[in-house]
Coordinates of C-alpha atoms and ligand atoms in Angstrom, one line a residue:
M1 CA -10.7 -4.0 -4.9
T2 CA -13.9 -3.1 -6.7
G3 CA -16.3 -1.3 -4.3
F4 CA -16.7 2.4 -5.0
E5 CA -15.9 3.5 -1.5
T6 CA -12.8 1.2 -1.4
L7 CA -11.5 2.6 -4.7
A8 CA -12.2 6.2 -3.6
I9 CA -9.9 5.6 -0.5
H10 CA -7.3 3.4 -2.0
A11 CA -7.0 3.5 -5.8
G12 CA -3.7 5.1 -6.8
Q13 CA -2.9 5.6 -3.1
E14 CA -0.7 2.7 -2.0
P15 CA 1.2 3.6 1.1
D16 CA 4.3 5.7 0.1
P17 CA 7.1 3.3 -0.7
T18 CA 9.7 5.4 1.1
T19 CA 8.0 6.0 4.4
G20 CA 4.8 4.0 4.5
A21 CA 2.8 7.3 4.7
V22 CA -0.8 6.2 4.3
V23 CA -1.8 9.2 2.2
P24 CA 0.2 10.2 -0.9
P25 CA 2.7 12.9 0.1
I26 CA 2.5 16.3 -1.6
Y27 CA 5.4 16.1 -4.0
Q28 CA 5.9 19.9 -4.2
V29 CA 8.7 19.6 -6.7
S30 CA 9.3 20.7 -10.3
T31 CA 12.2 18.4 -11.4
Y32 CA 13.8 15.1 -10.5
K33 CA 17.4 13.8 -10.3
Q34 CA 18.2 11.5 -13.2
D35 CA 20.4 8.5 -12.7
G36 CA 22.5 9.3 -15.8
V37 CA 20.9 10.9 -18.9
G38 CA 17.4 9.5 -19.3
G39 CA 17.7 7.4 -16.1
L40 CA 14.3 8.3 -14.6
R41 CA 13.1 7.0 -11.3
G42 CA 9.6 5.9 -11.7
G43 CA 9.2 7.7 -15.0
Y44 CA 9.3 11.2 -13.5
E45 CA 11.4 13.9 -15.2
Y46 CA 9.5 17.2 -14.8
S47 CA 6.3 17.9 -13.0
R48 CA 4.3 19.3 -16.0
S49 CA 4.8 15.9 -17.6
G50 CA 4.2 13.9 -14.4
N51 CA 4.1 14.4 -10.6
P52 CA 3.5 11.5 -8.1
T53 CA 0.8 13.3 -6.2
R54 CA -1.0 14.1 -9.5
T55 CA -0.5 10.5 -10.6
A56 CA -2.3 9.3 -7.5
L57 CA -5.3 11.5 -8.3
E58 CA -5.3 10.5 -11.9
E59 CA -5.3 6.8 -11.1
C60 CA -8.1 7.4 -8.6
L61 CA -10.2 9.3 -11.1
A62 CA -9.7 6.6 -13.7
A63 CA -10.7 3.9 -11.2
L64 CA -13.9 5.7 -10.1
E65 CA -15.1 6.4 -13.6
G66 CA -14.0 2.9 -14.9
G67 CA -11.7 4.4 -17.6
V68 CA -8.3 3.4 -18.9
R69 CA -6.7 6.6 -17.8
G70 CA -7.4 9.8 -15.8
L71 CA -5.8 13.2 -16.2
A72 CA -5.9 16.1 -13.7
F73 CA -6.0 19.7 -14.7
A74 CA -5.8 23.2 -13.2
S75 CA -9.6 23.7 -13.6
G76 CA -12.6 22.1 -15.2
L77 CA -12.3 24.6 -18.1
A78 CA -8.6 23.8 -18.6
A79 CA -9.7 20.1 -18.9
E80 CA -12.4 21.0 -21.4
D81 CA -10.1 23.2 -23.5
T82 CA -7.4 20.5 -23.6
L83 CA -9.9 17.9 -24.6
L84 CA -11.5 19.9 -27.4
R85 CA -8.2 21.0 -28.9
A86 CA -6.9 17.4 -28.6
L87 CA -9.9 15.8 -30.3
C88 CA -11.0 18.5 -32.7
A89 CA -9.3 20.7 -35.4
P90 CA -10.3 24.0 -37.0
D91 CA -13.3 23.4 -39.3
D92 CA -14.7 20.7 -37.1
H93 CA -18.0 20.9 -35.4
V94 CA -19.4 20.0 -31.9
V95 CA -23.0 19.5 -30.8
I96 CA -23.5 21.2 -27.4
P97 CA -26.3 21.2 -24.9
D98 CA -29.0 23.9 -25.1
D99 CA -28.5 24.2 -21.3
A100 CA -25.0 24.1 -19.9
Y101 CA -22.6 25.7 -17.6
G102 CA -22.1 29.3 -18.8
G103 CA -18.3 29.0 -18.8
T104 CA -18.5 26.0 -21.0
Y105 CA -20.7 27.8 -23.5
R106 CA -18.3 30.8 -23.4
L107 CA -15.4 28.5 -24.2
F108 CA -17.2 27.3 -27.3
A109 CA -18.7 30.7 -28.3
Q110 CA -15.9 33.1 -27.5
V111 CA -12.7 31.1 -27.6
L112 CA -12.9 28.0 -29.7
Q113 CA -15.2 29.5 -32.4
R114 CA -12.3 32.0 -33.2
W115 CA -10.0 29.0 -33.4
G116 CA -12.4 27.6 -36.1
L117 CA -14.4 25.1 -34.1
A118 CA -18.2 25.4 -34.9
H119 CA -20.9 24.4 -32.5
T120 CA -24.7 23.9 -32.6
P121 CA -26.9 23.8 -29.4
A122 CA -29.4 20.9 -29.2
R123 CA -32.0 19.7 -26.7
L124 CA -30.1 16.7 -25.2
S125 CA -33.3 15.2 -23.8
D126 CA -34.3 14.5 -27.4
P127 CA -31.9 12.1 -29.2
A128 CA -33.6 12.9 -32.6
A129 CA -32.8 16.6 -32.1
V130 CA -29.1 15.7 -31.4
A131 CA -29.0 13.5 -34.5
A132 CA -30.5 16.4 -36.5
A133 CA -27.8 18.8 -35.2
I134 CA -24.9 16.5 -36.3
R135 CA -23.1 17.6 -39.4
P136 CA -22.0 14.3 -41.0
G137 CA -18.2 14.1 -41.4
Q138 CA -17.7 17.4 -39.6
T139 CA -19.1 16.7 -36.1
K140 CA -16.3 15.2 -34.0
V141 CA -17.8 15.5 -30.5
V142 CA -21.3 15.4 -29.0
W143 CA -21.0 17.2 -25.7
V144 CA -23.4 16.2 -22.9
E145 CA -24.1 17.6 -19.5
T146 CA -26.5 15.5 -17.4
P147 CA -28.0 16.7 -15.1
T148 CA -27.6 20.1 -16.9
N149 CA -26.5 23.3 -15.2
P150 CA -28.7 25.1 -14.1
L151 CA -32.0 23.6 -15.4
L152 CA -31.3 20.1 -14.3
G153 CA -32.4 18.5 -17.6
I154 CA -31.6 14.9 -18.2
A155 CA -29.9 13.3 -21.2
D156 CA -30.0 9.6 -22.0
I157 CA -26.3 8.8 -22.1
A158 CA -26.7 5.3 -23.8
A159 CA -29.0 6.7 -26.4
L160 CA -26.8 9.6 -27.2
A161 CA -23.7 7.4 -27.4
E162 CA -25.4 5.5 -30.1
V163 CA -26.3 8.7 -32.0
A164 CA -22.8 10.0 -31.7
H165 CA -21.1 6.8 -32.7
A166 CA -23.4 6.2 -35.7
A167 CA -22.0 9.6 -37.0
G168 CA -18.4 8.8 -36.2
A169 CA -18.3 11.3 -33.3
L170 CA -17.2 10.8 -29.7
L171 CA -19.6 11.2 -26.8
V172 CA -18.1 13.5 -24.0
V173 CA -20.1 13.7 -20.7
D174 CA -19.5 16.4 -18.2
N175 CA -20.2 14.4 -15.0
T176 CA -19.7 17.3 -12.6
F177 CA -23.3 17.5 -11.2
A178 CA -23.7 13.7 -10.6
S179 CA -20.1 12.7 -9.7
P180 CA -18.9 9.2 -10.4
Y181 CA -20.7 8.0 -7.3
L182 CA -24.1 8.7 -8.8
Q183 CA -23.4 8.1 -12.5
Q184 CA -20.8 6.4 -14.6
P185 CA -21.0 7.6 -18.2
L186 CA -18.3 5.4 -19.6
A187 CA -20.2 2.2 -18.6
L188 CA -23.2 3.7 -20.6
G189 CA -21.1 4.1 -23.8
A190 CA -19.5 7.5 -23.4
D191 CA -15.9 8.0 -24.6
V192 CA -14.6 10.6 -22.3
V193 CA -15.8 12.0 -18.9
V194 CA -15.1 15.6 -17.9
H195 CA -15.1 16.9 -14.3
S196 CA -14.8 20.2 -12.6
T197 CA -13.2 18.6 -9.5
T198 CA -13.7 21.9 -7.9
K199 CA -17.2 20.7 -7.1
Y200 CA -18.3 17.3 -5.5
L201 CA -15.0 15.5 -6.0
G202 CA -13.1 18.2 -4.1
G203 CA -16.1 18.8 -2.0
H204 CA -14.9 21.4 0.5
S205 CA -14.8 24.7 -1.6
D206 CA -11.1 24.9 -1.2
V207 CA -9.6 24.0 -4.6
I208 CA -10.1 24.7 -8.3
G209 CA -9.4 21.6 -10.5
G210 CA -10.5 19.6 -13.5
G211 CA -10.3 16.0 -14.7
L212 CA -10.7 13.9 -17.8
V213 CA -11.2 10.1 -17.9
A214 CA -11.1 8.2 -21.2
A215 CA -12.4 4.8 -22.1
D216 CA -10.0 4.1 -24.9
A217 CA -6.2 4.0 -24.8
G218 CA -5.7 5.8 -28.1
V219 CA -8.0 8.7 -27.0
A220 CA -6.3 8.8 -23.6
E221 CA -2.9 9.0 -25.3
R222 CA -3.9 12.0 -27.4
L223 CA -5.3 13.7 -24.3
A224 CA -2.2 13.0 -22.2
Y225 CA 0.0 14.3 -25.0
H226 CA -2.0 17.5 -25.1
Q227 CA -2.1 17.8 -21.3
N228 CA 1.7 18.0 -21.4
A229 CA 2.0 20.0 -24.6
M230 CA -0.6 22.6 -23.4
G231 CA 0.5 22.6 -19.8
S232 CA -2.7 23.3 -17.8
V233 CA -1.9 20.6 -15.1
A234 CA -3.1 20.4 -11.6
G235 CA -0.5 21.3 -9.0
P236 CA 0.6 18.8 -6.3
F237 CA -1.2 20.5 -3.4
D238 CA -4.4 20.9 -5.4
S239 CA -4.2 17.3 -6.5
W240 CA -3.8 16.3 -2.8
L241 CA -6.8 18.3 -1.8
V242 CA -9.0 16.7 -4.4
L243 CA -7.8 13.2 -3.4
R244 CA -8.6 14.0 0.2
G245 CA -12.1 15.1 -0.8
I246 CA -12.7 12.0 -2.9
K247 CA -12.2 9.7 0.1
T248 CA -15.5 10.8 1.6
L249 CA -17.4 11.3 -1.8
A250 CA -19.8 8.5 -1.3
V251 CA -21.0 9.4 2.2
R252 CA -21.2 13.1 1.3
M253 CA -23.2 12.4 -1.8
D254 CA -25.7 10.2 0.1
R255 CA -26.3 13.1 2.5
H256 CA -26.4 15.7 -0.3
C257 CA -29.1 13.7 -2.0
A258 CA -31.1 13.1 1.2
N259 CA -31.0 16.8 2.1
A260 CA -31.9 17.8 -1.4
E261 CA -35.0 15.6 -1.4
R262 CA -36.2 17.3 1.8
V263 CA -35.5 20.7 0.3
V264 CA -37.5 19.7 -2.8
E265 CA -40.5 18.5 -0.8
H266 CA -40.4 21.8 1.2
L267 CA -40.2 24.0 -1.9
L268 CA -43.1 22.2 -3.6
G269 CA -45.5 23.3 -0.9
H270 CA -44.4 26.9 -0.9
P271 CA -46.8 29.5 -2.4
V272 CA -43.9 31.7 -3.7
V273 CA -42.4 28.8 -5.7
E274 CA -43.7 28.6 -9.2
E275 CA -41.8 25.4 -10.3
V276 CA -39.2 23.1 -8.8
L277 CA -36.7 21.5 -11.1
Y278 CA -35.2 18.3 -9.8
P279 CA -34.8 15.0 -11.7
G280 CA -36.0 13.0 -8.6
L281 CA -39.5 14.4 -9.1
H282 CA -41.9 11.9 -10.8
G283 CA -43.2 14.7 -13.0
H284 CA -39.7 15.7 -14.2
P285 CA -39.6 14.8 -18.0
G286 CA -36.2 13.1 -17.5
H287 CA -37.2 11.2 -14.3
A288 CA -37.3 7.7 -15.8
V289 CA -34.0 8.1 -17.6
A290 CA -32.4 9.6 -14.5
A291 CA -33.7 6.7 -12.4
R292 CA -32.2 4.2 -14.8
Q293 CA -28.7 5.8 -15.1
M294 CA -28.2 7.5 -11.7
R295 CA -27.9 5.9 -8.3
A296 CA -29.8 8.9 -6.8
F297 CA -30.8 12.4 -8.1
G298 CA -28.1 14.6 -6.7
G299 CA -27.7 17.6 -4.5
M300 CA -28.6 20.4 -7.0
V301 CA -32.1 21.9 -6.9
S302 CA -33.3 24.8 -9.1
F303 CA -36.6 26.6 -8.7
R304 CA -38.6 29.5 -10.3
V305 CA -39.9 32.2 -8.1
R306 CA -43.3 33.9 -8.6
G307 CA -42.7 37.6 -9.1
G308 CA -39.9 37.4 -11.7
E309 CA -36.2 38.5 -11.5
E310 CA -36.6 41.0 -8.6
A311 CA -38.3 38.4 -6.4
A312 CA -35.6 35.8 -7.3
L313 CA -32.9 38.2 -6.4
A314 CA -34.6 39.1 -3.1
V315 CA -34.8 35.4 -2.2
C316 CA -31.0 35.0 -2.8
G317 CA -30.4 38.2 -0.8
R318 CA -32.4 37.0 2.3
A319 CA -30.8 33.5 2.7
E320 CA -28.3 33.2 5.5
V321 CA -27.4 29.5 6.0
F322 CA -27.4 29.1 2.2
T323 CA -24.5 31.3 1.3
L324 CA -24.9 33.6 -1.7
G325 CA -22.1 32.5 -4.0
E326 CA -21.1 30.8 -7.2
S327 CA -19.9 27.2 -7.4
L328 CA -21.5 24.0 -6.0
G329 CA -20.8 20.6 -4.5
G330 CA -19.2 21.7 -1.3
V331 CA -20.2 20.8 2.3
E332 CA -21.8 24.3 2.7
S333 CA -25.1 25.1 1.0
L334 CA -25.0 27.8 -1.6
I335 CA -27.7 29.8 -3.3
E336 CA -27.3 31.8 -6.5
H337 CA -29.1 33.6 -9.3
P338 CA -27.8 31.9 -12.5
G339 CA -29.0 34.7 -14.8
R340 CA -26.8 37.3 -13.0
M341 CA -24.1 35.0 -11.7
T342 CA -22.8 31.7 -13.1
H343 CA -24.7 32.0 -16.4
A344 CA -24.3 35.8 -17.1
S345 CA -22.1 34.8 -20.1
V346 CA -25.1 33.1 -21.9
A347 CA -27.3 36.2 -21.8
G348 CA -28.7 36.8 -25.3
S349 CA -27.6 33.3 -26.5
P350 CA -29.8 30.2 -27.1
L351 CA -28.7 29.1 -23.7
E352 CA -30.1 32.1 -21.8
V353 CA -31.6 31.0 -18.5
P354 CA -35.0 32.2 -17.0
A355 CA -34.6 35.5 -15.0
D356 CA -36.8 34.1 -12.1
L357 CA -34.5 31.1 -11.6
V358 CA -32.7 30.4 -8.3
R359 CA -30.2 27.5 -8.0
L360 CA -29.3 25.7 -4.8
S361 CA -26.4 23.6 -4.0
V362 CA -27.8 21.7 -1.0
G363 CA -25.0 21.1 1.5
L364 CA -24.5 19.0 4.6
E365 CA -25.8 21.3 7.3
S366 CA -28.7 20.1 9.6
V367 CA -31.6 19.9 7.2
E368 CA -34.0 21.6 9.6
D369 CA -31.7 24.7 9.5
L370 CA -31.8 24.6 5.7
L371 CA -35.6 24.4 5.6
A372 CA -35.9 27.2 8.1
D373 CA -33.5 29.3 6.1
L374 CA -35.5 28.7 2.9
D375 CA -38.7 29.8 4.7
R376 CA -36.9 33.0 5.7
A377 CA -35.5 33.6 2.2
L378 CA -38.8 32.9 0.5
G379 CA -40.5 35.4 2.8
Ligands
PLP1 C1 -21.0 21.5 -15.0 C2 -19.7 22.3 -14.9 N1 -18.7 22.0 -15.8 C3 -17.5 22.7 -15.8 C4 -17.3 23.7 -14.9 C5 -16.0 24.5 -15.0 O1 -15.2 24.1 -14.0 P1 -14.1 25.0 -13.3 O2 -14.8 26.2 -12.6 O3 -13.4 24.1 -12.3 O4 -13.2 25.5 -14.4 C6 -18.3 24.1 -14.0 C7 -18.1 25.2 -13.1 O5 -19.0 25.7 -12.5 C8 -19.5 23.4 -14.1 O6 -20.6 23.7 -13.2

């Protein structure tokens, strides 16, 4: 069993041994009868430490990312927090992207900084800038998003793995925007992959979840220890929803990418659009790297609107098929204004986003309806 689609449907999901149920049951249970003290059935003793539905998701995540172990969390941020507090200690340092999800930046700037973890933003498309931001001996993690949220910048994962490893640091890649179908960071040298499974993996805007997949058994062991010790685990029903979403990830991603390409072409010709940000464009500075490390360029598209913030807000307000809302990666198309919405927490920081920026999560509706809606929204 090696094909991506086969793994997505079957990895970790053998028919249930009790009934033959072809999808893993939702084990909505907190504790397990022991056959004598310490006599655990299948290793389960308490659902924070392990739950069979969560195990199925964790095994599937590990298979899709090609790692030794996967772990499922209550949210993407819970996964990030657990990872950082497992791999770093007070007085350590992390290099972070100069463009990243606002909540990730807030975790570094408002929460982990008080805990004693320092950070430096660097331009990830420039490995020399990342190397210069590293503090030898103190930097434990280089944190990568690629494509970045919301500017869709591209980082060369293999090059940054070399930079991080030369300094004795681990390379962590937030693979939320690409999903494992489009990009597999561990195969390119990354040490840990992070996901907000809320997005493409879940795929239906009905669950909040997070995931970690590690390449190395020792790192995985530390992460698993902290997952149990810190407790921010995915519940059984949420794990089941993400597993259900994953089964169709490949076909969904193919259509997300195809629809996004049509949307990009359409936006490029529009007089109100100042600039389109999409790694599939030949003129995008990260295009060659993206073409090398991604299967296709994804379903996220950002663009800048002539007329500044007011004009960008008006575009968001006029869209109808593109629903005005935060998040991404679901079957329904979403539109948002990062400066006022997902990235409000980076205002005034080095990660501040342009006020005229609009971000689209291109969904799976009929593409003609999406294009007509954009025409209406652009005015
Ligand atoms: C790239 C990226 N990483 C992490 C997160 C955080 O995930 P969650 O909202 O599931 O906590 C998000 C959320 O939007 C995201 O876009």
